[in-house]
Amino acid sequence: MADIPEKPVLVTGAAGALGRVVARGLGALGWKLVLTDIAAFPDPLPAGSRFVRADLNDGVAMLRLAEGCGMILHFGGVSVERPFEEVLGPNIRGLYHIYEAARRERARVLFASSNHSIGFHARDEALDDDCQFLPDGYYGLSKAYGELMGRMYWFKHGVENVNVRIGSSFPAPVDARMLSTWLSYDDLVRLCVRATLAARVESCVIWGASANSRTYWRRDARDTLGWAPADSADPYAAQMAGKVTDNPVVERYQGGAYTGMDFTRTGGVPGRMFGGR
Ligand code: 15L
């Protein structure tokens, strides 16, 4: 059985797809959780947990929720590509509220970032954690901003943070791209455990993917956390073969479908964006 953190853990976005997985997984380990979401929590409450419905835009509510917590697992906010005005409140102002709460409580933050913060890197590029941000939309842009907010709060206020660039966390891969990007639910929960319990994380980046041999991603801070994925998309390879789109933009870039949304650049499929390569 995993260790239990000394202080309660705040989970935002607890009613969302990944928040529910994390609440269930950590609740089963006997962790004391404070769950919050703008939507009602749809599952039976794990023993030792309480749920408070709240909006990330409400800074005072976030300060209250974080009181006494040592860790904030921040899964809240808009989790798909949406117009700028819809992303702005939850993902930018809301994240500021989370970091202010962490600063006051001297809590650590796990920020559920996304591969869409780097989505316009080509699939044949192997990326390390210090690669360029190349967001593929307003959602990805908010994730890049969120990672930078974490760096600022670490350097300025000593707020530790783990920025998980989640690939595709679903029960199983659903297309060929996910043979590279899939993160199993069990690997996600174990990552939350290690991000919480590791002695020191500073401000770091983790590629949120299982041990997929077709990965696009290389170096990150997993050794510092003591996390290694146990699952892999590889056994799904035969099932996913040929599950691709006929859109050359979508198939060229790591961000997949998001790169092709509202894509208006003309002159063919662009290269690596810098230097015409
Ligand atoms: C994400 O960031 C989304 O939250 C998720 O719904 C998927 O679209 C995933 O990325 C992905 O890239 O597969």
PDB file of C-alpha atoms and ligand atoms in Angstrom:
ATOM      1  CA  MET A   1       0.000   0.000   0.000  1.00  0.00           C
ATOM      2  CA  ALA A   2       1.292   3.445  -0.915  1.00  0.00           C
ATOM      3  CA  ASP A   3       2.139   5.915   1.843  1.00  0.00           C
ATOM      4  CA  ILE A   4      -0.514   8.387   2.898  1.00  0.00           C
ATOM      5  CA  PRO A   5       0.337  12.102   2.721  1.00  0.00           C
ATOM      6  CA  GLU A   6       0.329  13.988   6.028  1.00  0.00           C
ATOM      7  CA  LYS A   7      -2.052  16.674   4.803  1.00  0.00           C
ATOM      8  CA  PRO A   8      -5.237  16.408   2.712  1.00  0.00           C
ATOM      9  CA  VAL A   9      -4.954  16.626  -1.071  1.00  0.00           C
ATOM     10  CA  LEU A  10      -7.155  18.998  -3.091  1.00  0.00           C
ATOM     11  CA  VAL A  11      -8.342  17.586  -6.442  1.00  0.00           C
ATOM     12  CA  THR A  12      -9.846  20.127  -8.863  1.00  0.00           C
ATOM     13  CA  GLY A  13     -11.884  19.025 -11.857  1.00  0.00           C
ATOM     14  CA  ALA A  14     -12.923  16.064  -9.718  1.00  0.00           C
ATOM     15  CA  ALA A  15     -16.110  15.471 -11.721  1.00  0.00           C
ATOM     16  CA  GLY A  16     -14.233  15.374 -15.037  1.00  0.00           C
ATOM     17  CA  ALA A  17     -13.004  12.219 -16.744  1.00  0.00           C
ATOM     18  CA  LEU A  18      -9.494  12.238 -15.239  1.00  0.00           C
ATOM     19  CA  GLY A  19     -10.510  13.838 -11.938  1.00  0.00           C
ATOM     20  CA  ARG A  20     -12.877  10.919 -11.328  1.00  0.00           C
ATOM     21  CA  VAL A  21     -10.122   8.412 -12.085  1.00  0.00           C
ATOM     22  CA  VAL A  22      -7.771  10.169  -9.677  1.00  0.00           C
ATOM     23  CA  ALA A  23     -10.420  10.543  -6.943  1.00  0.00           C
ATOM     24  CA  ARG A  24     -11.289   6.856  -7.188  1.00  0.00           C
ATOM     25  CA  GLY A  25      -7.648   5.709  -7.310  1.00  0.00           C
ATOM     26  CA  LEU A  26      -6.350   7.849  -4.455  1.00  0.00           C
ATOM     27  CA  GLY A  27      -9.517   7.355  -2.400  1.00  0.00           C
ATOM     28  CA  ALA A  28      -8.946   3.596  -2.634  1.00  0.00           C
ATOM     29  CA  LEU A  29      -5.468   4.133  -1.159  1.00  0.00           C
ATOM     30  CA  GLY A  30      -7.052   5.760   1.889  1.00  0.00           C
ATOM     31  CA  TRP A  31      -5.973   9.316   1.032  1.00  0.00           C
ATOM     32  CA  LYS A  32      -7.893  12.210   2.546  1.00  0.00           C
ATOM     33  CA  LEU A  33      -9.206  14.180  -0.440  1.00  0.00           C
ATOM     34  CA  VAL A  34     -10.942  17.506  -0.882  1.00  0.00           C
ATOM     35  CA  LEU A  35     -12.731  17.211  -4.221  1.00  0.00           C
ATOM     36  CA  THR A  36     -14.059  20.168  -6.167  1.00  0.00           C
ATOM     37  CA  ASP A  37     -15.620  20.879  -9.545  1.00  0.00           C
ATOM     38  CA  ILE A  38     -18.069  23.310 -11.110  1.00  0.00           C
ATOM     39  CA  ALA A  39     -20.248  20.269 -11.894  1.00  0.00           C
ATOM     40  CA  ALA A  40     -21.747  17.829  -9.395  1.00  0.00           C
ATOM     41  CA  PHE A  41     -19.610  14.830  -8.452  1.00  0.00           C
ATOM     42  CA  PRO A  42     -21.275  11.895 -10.213  1.00  0.00           C
ATOM     43  CA  ASP A  43     -19.769   8.982  -8.253  1.00  0.00           C
ATOM     44  CA  PRO A  44     -20.132   7.711  -4.709  1.00  0.00           C
ATOM     45  CA  LEU A  45     -17.745   9.769  -2.556  1.00  0.00           C
ATOM     46  CA  PRO A  46     -14.611   7.821  -1.644  1.00  0.00           C
ATOM     47  CA  ALA A  47     -14.271   7.222   2.111  1.00  0.00           C
ATOM     48  CA  GLY A  48     -12.325  10.086   3.697  1.00  0.00           C
ATOM     49  CA  SER A  49     -13.263  12.545   0.938  1.00  0.00           C
ATOM     50  CA  ARG A  50     -15.514  15.554   0.818  1.00  0.00           C
ATOM     51  CA  PHE A  51     -16.838  17.337  -2.253  1.00  0.00           C
ATOM     52  CA  VAL A  52     -17.466  21.069  -2.629  1.00  0.00           C
ATOM     53  CA  ARG A  53     -18.992  22.471  -5.783  1.00  0.00           C
ATOM     54  CA  ALA A  54     -17.085  25.616  -6.805  1.00  0.00           C
ATOM     55  CA  ASP A  55     -15.987  27.699  -9.777  1.00  0.00           C
ATOM     56  CA  LEU A  56     -12.259  28.154 -10.481  1.00  0.00           C
ATOM     57  CA  ASN A  57     -13.076  31.793 -11.252  1.00  0.00           C
ATOM     58  CA  ASP A  58     -13.885  32.283  -7.560  1.00  0.00           C
ATOM     59  CA  GLY A  59     -10.524  32.990  -5.944  1.00  0.00           C
ATOM     60  CA  VAL A  60     -11.869  33.128  -2.384  1.00  0.00           C
ATOM     61  CA  ALA A  61     -13.526  29.726  -2.801  1.00  0.00           C
ATOM     62  CA  MET A  62     -10.202  28.273  -4.011  1.00  0.00           C
ATOM     63  CA  LEU A  63      -8.318  29.738  -1.034  1.00  0.00           C
ATOM     64  CA  ARG A  64     -10.868  28.184   1.341  1.00  0.00           C
ATOM     65  CA  LEU A  65     -10.785  24.804  -0.374  1.00  0.00           C
ATOM     66  CA  ALA A  66      -6.995  24.644  -0.225  1.00  0.00           C
ATOM     67  CA  GLU A  67      -6.835  25.462   3.491  1.00  0.00           C
ATOM     68  CA  GLY A  68      -4.744  22.830   5.256  1.00  0.00           C
ATOM     69  CA  CYS A  69      -3.937  20.952   2.023  1.00  0.00           C
ATOM     70  CA  GLY A  70      -0.348  20.012   1.205  1.00  0.00           C
ATOM     71  CA  MET A  71      -0.934  19.142  -2.449  1.00  0.00           C
ATOM     72  CA  ILE A  72      -3.210  20.376  -5.213  1.00  0.00           C
ATOM     73  CA  LEU A  73      -3.878  18.006  -8.113  1.00  0.00           C
ATOM     74  CA  HIS A  74      -5.169  20.512 -10.625  1.00  0.00           C
ATOM     75  CA  PHE A  75      -7.298  18.779 -13.249  1.00  0.00           C
ATOM     76  CA  GLY A  76      -9.902  21.566 -13.427  1.00  0.00           C
ATOM     77  CA  GLY A  77     -10.600  23.877 -16.347  1.00  0.00           C
ATOM     78  CA  VAL A  78     -11.464  23.535 -20.011  1.00  0.00           C
ATOM     79  CA  SER A  79      -9.969  20.271 -21.276  1.00  0.00           C
ATOM     80  CA  VAL A  80     -10.545  20.522 -25.011  1.00  0.00           C
ATOM     81  CA  GLU A  81     -10.090  23.142 -27.719  1.00  0.00           C
ATOM     82  CA  ARG A  82     -12.609  25.975 -27.253  1.00  0.00           C
ATOM     83  CA  PRO A  83     -12.885  29.648 -28.268  1.00  0.00           C
ATOM     84  CA  PHE A  84     -10.469  31.980 -26.451  1.00  0.00           C
ATOM     85  CA  GLU A  85     -13.133  33.604 -24.259  1.00  0.00           C
ATOM     86  CA  GLU A  86     -14.234  30.219 -22.900  1.00  0.00           C
ATOM     87  CA  VAL A  87     -10.679  29.154 -22.080  1.00  0.00           C
ATOM     88  CA  LEU A  88      -9.651  32.426 -20.457  1.00  0.00           C
ATOM     89  CA  GLY A  89     -11.585  32.257 -17.156  1.00  0.00           C
ATOM     90  CA  PRO A  90     -11.088  28.666 -15.983  1.00  0.00           C
ATOM     91  CA  ASN A  91      -7.630  28.039 -17.474  1.00  0.00           C
ATOM     92  CA  ILE A  92      -5.869  31.357 -16.933  1.00  0.00           C
ATOM     93  CA  ARG A  93      -7.575  33.197 -14.078  1.00  0.00           C
ATOM     94  CA  GLY A  94      -8.550  29.890 -12.452  1.00  0.00           C
ATOM     95  CA  LEU A  95      -4.961  28.664 -12.518  1.00  0.00           C
ATOM     96  CA  TYR A  96      -3.808  31.913 -10.937  1.00  0.00           C
ATOM     97  CA  HIS A  97      -6.279  31.249  -8.105  1.00  0.00           C
ATOM     98  CA  ILE A  98      -4.839  27.752  -7.677  1.00  0.00           C
ATOM     99  CA  TYR A  99      -1.265  29.053  -7.513  1.00  0.00           C
ATOM    100  CA  GLU A 100      -2.204  31.788  -5.067  1.00  0.00           C
ATOM    101  CA  ALA A 101      -3.827  29.155  -2.847  1.00  0.00           C
ATOM    102  CA  ALA A 102      -0.728  26.940  -3.125  1.00  0.00           C
ATOM    103  CA  ARG A 103       1.477  29.895  -2.241  1.00  0.00           C
ATOM    104  CA  ARG A 104      -0.538  30.658   0.879  1.00  0.00           C
ATOM    105  CA  GLU A 105      -0.659  27.021   2.018  1.00  0.00           C
ATOM    106  CA  ARG A 106       2.940  26.269   0.954  1.00  0.00           C
ATOM    107  CA  ALA A 107       1.378  23.413  -1.018  1.00  0.00           C
ATOM    108  CA  ARG A 108       2.762  21.640  -4.087  1.00  0.00           C
ATOM    109  CA  VAL A 109       0.842  21.657  -7.403  1.00  0.00           C
ATOM    110  CA  LEU A 110       0.444  18.971 -10.032  1.00  0.00           C
ATOM    111  CA  PHE A 111      -0.717  20.790 -13.149  1.00  0.00           C
ATOM    112  CA  ALA A 112      -2.531  18.652 -15.707  1.00  0.00           C
ATOM    113  CA  SER A 113      -0.859  20.176 -18.752  1.00  0.00           C
ATOM    114  CA  SER A 114      -1.277  18.643 -22.175  1.00  0.00           C
ATOM    115  CA  ASN A 115       0.575  17.525 -25.281  1.00  0.00           C
ATOM    116  CA  HIS A 116      -1.327  20.371 -26.960  1.00  0.00           C
ATOM    117  CA  SER A 117       1.144  22.842 -25.415  1.00  0.00           C
ATOM    118  CA  ILE A 118       3.682  21.389 -27.878  1.00  0.00           C
ATOM    119  CA  GLY A 119       1.216  20.041 -30.469  1.00  0.00           C
ATOM    120  CA  PHE A 120       2.786  21.629 -33.559  1.00  0.00           C
ATOM    121  CA  HIS A 121       5.999  19.620 -33.265  1.00  0.00           C
ATOM    122  CA  ALA A 122       6.134  17.077 -36.062  1.00  0.00           C
ATOM    123  CA  ARG A 123       5.632  13.450 -35.128  1.00  0.00           C
ATOM    124  CA  ASP A 124       9.145  12.524 -36.316  1.00  0.00           C
ATOM    125  CA  GLU A 125      10.725  14.881 -33.760  1.00  0.00           C
ATOM    126  CA  ALA A 126      11.806  13.283 -30.484  1.00  0.00           C
ATOM    127  CA  LEU A 127      11.178  15.856 -27.759  1.00  0.00           C
ATOM    128  CA  ASP A 128      12.823  16.434 -24.395  1.00  0.00           C
ATOM    129  CA  ASP A 129      11.113  18.313 -21.573  1.00  0.00           C
ATOM    130  CA  ASP A 130      12.867  21.584 -22.506  1.00  0.00           C
ATOM    131  CA  CYS A 131      11.562  21.661 -26.097  1.00  0.00           C
ATOM    132  CA  GLN A 132       9.865  24.754 -27.487  1.00  0.00           C
ATOM    133  CA  PHE A 133       6.246  25.334 -26.639  1.00  0.00           C
ATOM    134  CA  LEU A 134       4.313  25.057 -29.927  1.00  0.00           C
ATOM    135  CA  PRO A 135       0.667  25.214 -28.823  1.00  0.00           C
ATOM    136  CA  ASP A 136      -1.889  24.000 -31.342  1.00  0.00           C
ATOM    137  CA  GLY A 137      -4.837  26.163 -30.223  1.00  0.00           C
ATOM    138  CA  TYR A 138      -6.196  28.329 -27.404  1.00  0.00           C
ATOM    139  CA  TYR A 139      -6.448  25.316 -25.098  1.00  0.00           C
ATOM    140  CA  GLY A 140      -2.811  24.313 -25.724  1.00  0.00           C
ATOM    141  CA  LEU A 141      -1.775  27.934 -25.310  1.00  0.00           C
ATOM    142  CA  SER A 142      -3.421  28.008 -21.876  1.00  0.00           C
ATOM    143  CA  LYS A 143      -1.461  24.886 -20.930  1.00  0.00           C
ATOM    144  CA  ALA A 144       1.828  26.463 -22.028  1.00  0.00           C
ATOM    145  CA  TYR A 145       0.954  29.552 -19.993  1.00  0.00           C
ATOM    146  CA  GLY A 146       0.095  27.326 -17.034  1.00  0.00           C
ATOM    147  CA  GLU A 147       3.478  25.624 -17.167  1.00  0.00           C
ATOM    148  CA  LEU A 148       5.168  29.012 -17.257  1.00  0.00           C
ATOM    149  CA  MET A 149       3.062  30.130 -14.305  1.00  0.00           C
ATOM    150  CA  GLY A 150       4.433  27.152 -12.410  1.00  0.00           C
ATOM    151  CA  ARG A 151       7.999  28.190 -13.185  1.00  0.00           C
ATOM    152  CA  MET A 152       7.315  31.722 -12.021  1.00  0.00           C
ATOM    153  CA  TYR A 153       5.745  30.561  -8.725  1.00  0.00           C
ATOM    154  CA  TRP A 154       8.703  28.225  -8.115  1.00  0.00           C
ATOM    155  CA  PHE A 155      11.381  30.830  -8.759  1.00  0.00           C
ATOM    156  CA  LYS A 156       9.571  33.672  -7.039  1.00  0.00           C
ATOM    157  CA  HIS A 157       7.716  31.945  -4.206  1.00  0.00           C
ATOM    158  CA  GLY A 158       9.185  28.453  -3.865  1.00  0.00           C
ATOM    159  CA  VAL A 159       5.901  26.779  -4.844  1.00  0.00           C
ATOM    160  CA  GLU A 160       6.885  23.345  -6.157  1.00  0.00           C
ATOM    161  CA  ASN A 161       5.044  22.056  -9.227  1.00  0.00           C
ATOM    162  CA  VAL A 162       4.897  19.034 -11.498  1.00  0.00           C
ATOM    163  CA  ASN A 163       3.657  19.806 -14.999  1.00  0.00           C
ATOM    164  CA  VAL A 164       2.310  16.675 -16.617  1.00  0.00           C
ATOM    165  CA  ARG A 165       2.021  16.983 -20.400  1.00  0.00           C
ATOM    166  CA  ILE A 166      -0.714  14.405 -20.683  1.00  0.00           C
ATOM    167  CA  GLY A 167      -0.847  12.618 -24.009  1.00  0.00           C
ATOM    168  CA  SER A 168      -4.171  10.766 -24.335  1.00  0.00           C
ATOM    169  CA  SER A 169      -5.540   9.342 -21.088  1.00  0.00           C
ATOM    170  CA  PHE A 170      -8.446   7.056 -21.900  1.00  0.00           C
ATOM    171  CA  PRO A 171      -9.402   3.498 -20.924  1.00  0.00           C
ATOM    172  CA  ALA A 172      -7.607   2.276 -24.079  1.00  0.00           C
ATOM    173  CA  PRO A 173      -6.128   3.787 -27.280  1.00  0.00           C
ATOM    174  CA  VAL A 174      -8.765   4.588 -29.914  1.00  0.00           C
ATOM    175  CA  ASP A 175      -6.593   5.465 -32.938  1.00  0.00           C
ATOM    176  CA  ALA A 176      -3.084   4.968 -34.351  1.00  0.00           C
ATOM    177  CA  ARG A 177      -1.754   8.230 -32.848  1.00  0.00           C
ATOM    178  CA  MET A 178      -2.556   6.995 -29.361  1.00  0.00           C
ATOM    179  CA  LEU A 179      -0.032   4.176 -29.834  1.00  0.00           C
ATOM    180  CA  SER A 180       2.407   7.051 -29.163  1.00  0.00           C
ATOM    181  CA  THR A 181       0.429   9.224 -26.743  1.00  0.00           C
ATOM    182  CA  TRP A 182      -1.656   6.861 -24.583  1.00  0.00           C
ATOM    183  CA  LEU A 183      -1.478   7.146 -20.778  1.00  0.00           C
ATOM    184  CA  SER A 184      -3.263   4.389 -18.878  1.00  0.00           C
ATOM    185  CA  TYR A 185      -5.437   5.329 -15.920  1.00  0.00           C
ATOM    186  CA  ASP A 186      -3.289   3.219 -13.579  1.00  0.00           C
ATOM    187  CA  ASP A 187      -0.113   4.973 -14.726  1.00  0.00           C
ATOM    188  CA  LEU A 188      -1.849   8.327 -14.201  1.00  0.00           C
ATOM    189  CA  VAL A 189      -2.852   7.467 -10.630  1.00  0.00           C
ATOM    190  CA  ARG A 190       0.652   6.206  -9.820  1.00  0.00           C
ATOM    191  CA  LEU A 191       2.046   9.443 -11.237  1.00  0.00           C
ATOM    192  CA  CYS A 192      -0.213  11.477  -8.925  1.00  0.00           C
ATOM    193  CA  VAL A 193       1.019   9.388  -5.987  1.00  0.00           C
ATOM    194  CA  ARG A 194       4.691   9.963  -6.801  1.00  0.00           C
ATOM    195  CA  ALA A 195       4.197  13.677  -7.566  1.00  0.00           C
ATOM    196  CA  THR A 196       2.660  14.046  -4.112  1.00  0.00           C
ATOM    197  CA  LEU A 197       5.060  11.880  -2.102  1.00  0.00           C
ATOM    198  CA  ALA A 198       8.419  12.645  -3.777  1.00  0.00           C
ATOM    199  CA  ALA A 199      10.727  14.470  -1.380  1.00  0.00           C
ATOM    200  CA  ARG A 200      11.483  17.390  -3.693  1.00  0.00           C
ATOM    201  CA  VAL A 201      10.294  18.192  -7.223  1.00  0.00           C
ATOM    202  CA  GLU A 202      11.070  21.931  -7.697  1.00  0.00           C
ATOM    203  CA  SER A 203       9.358  22.879 -11.004  1.00  0.00           C
ATOM    204  CA  CYS A 204       9.500  20.014 -13.441  1.00  0.00           C
ATOM    205  CA  VAL A 205       7.892  18.484 -16.515  1.00  0.00           C
ATOM    206  CA  ILE A 206       6.712  14.910 -17.032  1.00  0.00           C
ATOM    207  CA  TRP A 207       5.592  13.427 -20.337  1.00  0.00           C
ATOM    208  CA  GLY A 208       2.242  11.927 -19.365  1.00  0.00           C
ATOM    209  CA  ALA A 209       2.370   8.741 -21.418  1.00  0.00           C
ATOM    210  CA  SER A 210       2.662   5.047 -20.690  1.00  0.00           C
ATOM    211  CA  ALA A 211       5.708   3.036 -21.831  1.00  0.00           C
ATOM    212  CA  ASN A 212       4.760   3.171 -25.518  1.00  0.00           C
ATOM    213  CA  SER A 213       7.549   2.072 -27.871  1.00  0.00           C
ATOM    214  CA  ARG A 214       6.187   4.509 -30.525  1.00  0.00           C
ATOM    215  CA  THR A 215       6.537   7.495 -28.174  1.00  0.00           C
ATOM    216  CA  TYR A 216       7.490  10.984 -29.419  1.00  0.00           C
ATOM    217  CA  TRP A 217       8.958  11.888 -26.044  1.00  0.00           C
ATOM    218  CA  ARG A 218      12.249  11.334 -24.239  1.00  0.00           C
ATOM    219  CA  ARG A 219      13.864  13.011 -21.267  1.00  0.00           C
ATOM    220  CA  ASP A 220      11.864  14.366 -18.325  1.00  0.00           C
ATOM    221  CA  ALA A 221      11.948  14.455 -14.491  1.00  0.00           C
ATOM    222  CA  ARG A 222      10.497  10.986 -13.822  1.00  0.00           C
ATOM    223  CA  ASP A 223      13.571   9.797 -11.935  1.00  0.00           C
ATOM    224  CA  THR A 224      13.245  12.719  -9.525  1.00  0.00           C
ATOM    225  CA  LEU A 225       9.662  11.661  -8.821  1.00  0.00           C
ATOM    226  CA  GLY A 226      10.429   7.959  -8.717  1.00  0.00           C
ATOM    227  CA  TRP A 227       7.755   7.286 -11.373  1.00  0.00           C
ATOM    228  CA  ALA A 228       7.971   4.903 -14.279  1.00  0.00           C
ATOM    229  CA  PRO A 229       4.943   3.858 -16.335  1.00  0.00           C
ATOM    230  CA  ALA A 230       4.003   0.195 -16.056  1.00  0.00           C
ATOM    231  CA  ASP A 231       1.538  -0.032 -18.965  1.00  0.00           C
ATOM    232  CA  SER A 232       2.001   0.319 -22.717  1.00  0.00           C
ATOM    233  CA  ALA A 233      -0.110   0.927 -25.831  1.00  0.00           C
ATOM    234  CA  ASP A 234       2.000  -1.600 -27.746  1.00  0.00           C
ATOM    235  CA  PRO A 235      -0.404  -4.533 -27.356  1.00  0.00           C
ATOM    236  CA  TYR A 236      -3.070  -2.423 -29.183  1.00  0.00           C
ATOM    237  CA  ALA A 237      -0.875  -1.948 -32.280  1.00  0.00           C
ATOM    238  CA  ALA A 238      -2.635  -4.463 -34.516  1.00  0.00           C
ATOM    239  CA  GLN A 239      -6.103  -3.177 -33.519  1.00  0.00           C
ATOM    240  CA  MET A 240      -5.144   0.464 -34.201  1.00  0.00           C
ATOM    241  CA  ALA A 241      -3.347  -0.126 -37.516  1.00  0.00           C
ATOM    242  CA  GLY A 242      -4.865   2.081 -40.210  1.00  0.00           C
ATOM    243  CA  LYS A 243      -6.924   4.136 -37.749  1.00  0.00           C
ATOM    244  CA  VAL A 244      -5.752   7.426 -39.244  1.00  0.00           C
ATOM    245  CA  THR A 245      -7.441  10.435 -40.835  1.00  0.00           C
ATOM    246  CA  ASP A 246      -7.100  11.725 -44.392  1.00  0.00           C
ATOM    247  CA  ASN A 247      -5.989  15.164 -43.127  1.00  0.00           C
ATOM    248  CA  PRO A 248      -2.226  15.729 -43.742  1.00  0.00           C
ATOM    249  CA  VAL A 249      -2.004  18.436 -41.062  1.00  0.00           C
ATOM    250  CA  VAL A 250      -3.546  16.198 -38.406  1.00  0.00           C
ATOM    251  CA  GLU A 251      -1.306  13.284 -39.340  1.00  0.00           C
ATOM    252  CA  ARG A 252       1.896  15.339 -39.468  1.00  0.00           C
ATOM    253  CA  TYR A 253       1.839  16.866 -36.004  1.00  0.00           C
ATOM    254  CA  GLN A 254       1.963  15.428 -32.505  1.00  0.00           C
ATOM    255  CA  GLY A 255      -1.217  17.263 -31.440  1.00  0.00           C
ATOM    256  CA  GLY A 256      -3.261  15.335 -34.018  1.00  0.00           C
ATOM    257  CA  ALA A 257      -6.862  16.487 -34.485  1.00  0.00           C
ATOM    258  CA  TYR A 258      -6.360  19.731 -32.533  1.00  0.00           C
ATOM    259  CA  THR A 259      -3.768  20.968 -35.055  1.00  0.00           C
ATOM    260  CA  GLY A 260      -6.311  20.675 -37.853  1.00  0.00           C
ATOM    261  CA  MET A 261      -9.110  22.580 -36.060  1.00  0.00           C
ATOM    262  CA  ASP A 262      -9.647  26.025 -37.587  1.00  0.00           C
ATOM    263  CA  PHE A 263      -6.395  25.582 -39.551  1.00  0.00           C
ATOM    264  CA  THR A 264      -6.348  28.402 -42.088  1.00  0.00           C
ATOM    265  CA  ARG A 265      -2.697  28.619 -43.096  1.00  0.00           C
ATOM    266  CA  THR A 266      -2.361  28.249 -46.843  1.00  0.00           C
ATOM    267  CA  GLY A 267       0.526  27.051 -49.012  1.00  0.00           C
ATOM    268  CA  GLY A 268       0.535  23.400 -48.042  1.00  0.00           C
ATOM    269  CA  VAL A 269       1.459  21.706 -44.818  1.00  0.00           C
ATOM    270  CA  PRO A 270       4.000  23.880 -43.023  1.00  0.00           C
ATOM    271  CA  GLY A 271       7.288  22.466 -41.792  1.00  0.00           C
ATOM    272  CA  ARG A 272       8.758  22.980 -38.378  1.00  0.00           C
ATOM    273  CA  MET A 273       7.604  26.608 -38.153  1.00  0.00           C
ATOM    274  CA  PHE A 274      11.147  27.928 -37.656  1.00  0.00           C
ATOM    275  CA  GLY A 275      13.658  28.453 -40.469  1.00  0.00           C
ATOM    276  CA  GLY A 276      11.426  26.775 -43.017  1.00  0.00           C
ATOM    277  CA  ARG A 277      12.694  23.311 -42.182  1.00  0.00           C
TER     278      ARG A 277
HETATM  279  C1  15L B   1      -6.115  16.528 -24.383  1.00  0.00           C
HETATM  280  O1  15L B   1      -5.472  17.422 -23.835  1.00  0.00           O
HETATM  281  C2  15L B   1      -7.571  16.379 -24.158  1.00  0.00           C
HETATM  282  O2  15L B   1      -7.957  16.768 -22.855  1.00  0.00           O
HETATM  283  C3  15L B   1      -8.062  14.978 -24.469  1.00  0.00           C
HETATM  284  O3  15L B   1      -9.470  15.015 -24.564  1.00  0.00           O
HETATM  285  C4  15L B   1      -7.449  14.429 -25.758  1.00  0.00           C
HETATM  286  O4  15L B   1      -7.870  15.180 -26.847  1.00  0.00           O
HETATM  287  C5  15L B   1      -5.943  14.468 -25.640  1.00  0.00           C
HETATM  288  O5  15L B   1      -5.493  15.765 -25.326  1.00  0.00           O
HETATM  289  C6  15L B   1      -5.218  13.996 -26.889  1.00  0.00           C
HETATM  290  O6  15L B   1      -4.408  14.742 -27.448  1.00  0.00           O
HETATM  291  O7  15L B   1      -5.447  12.847 -27.294  1.00  0.00           O
END
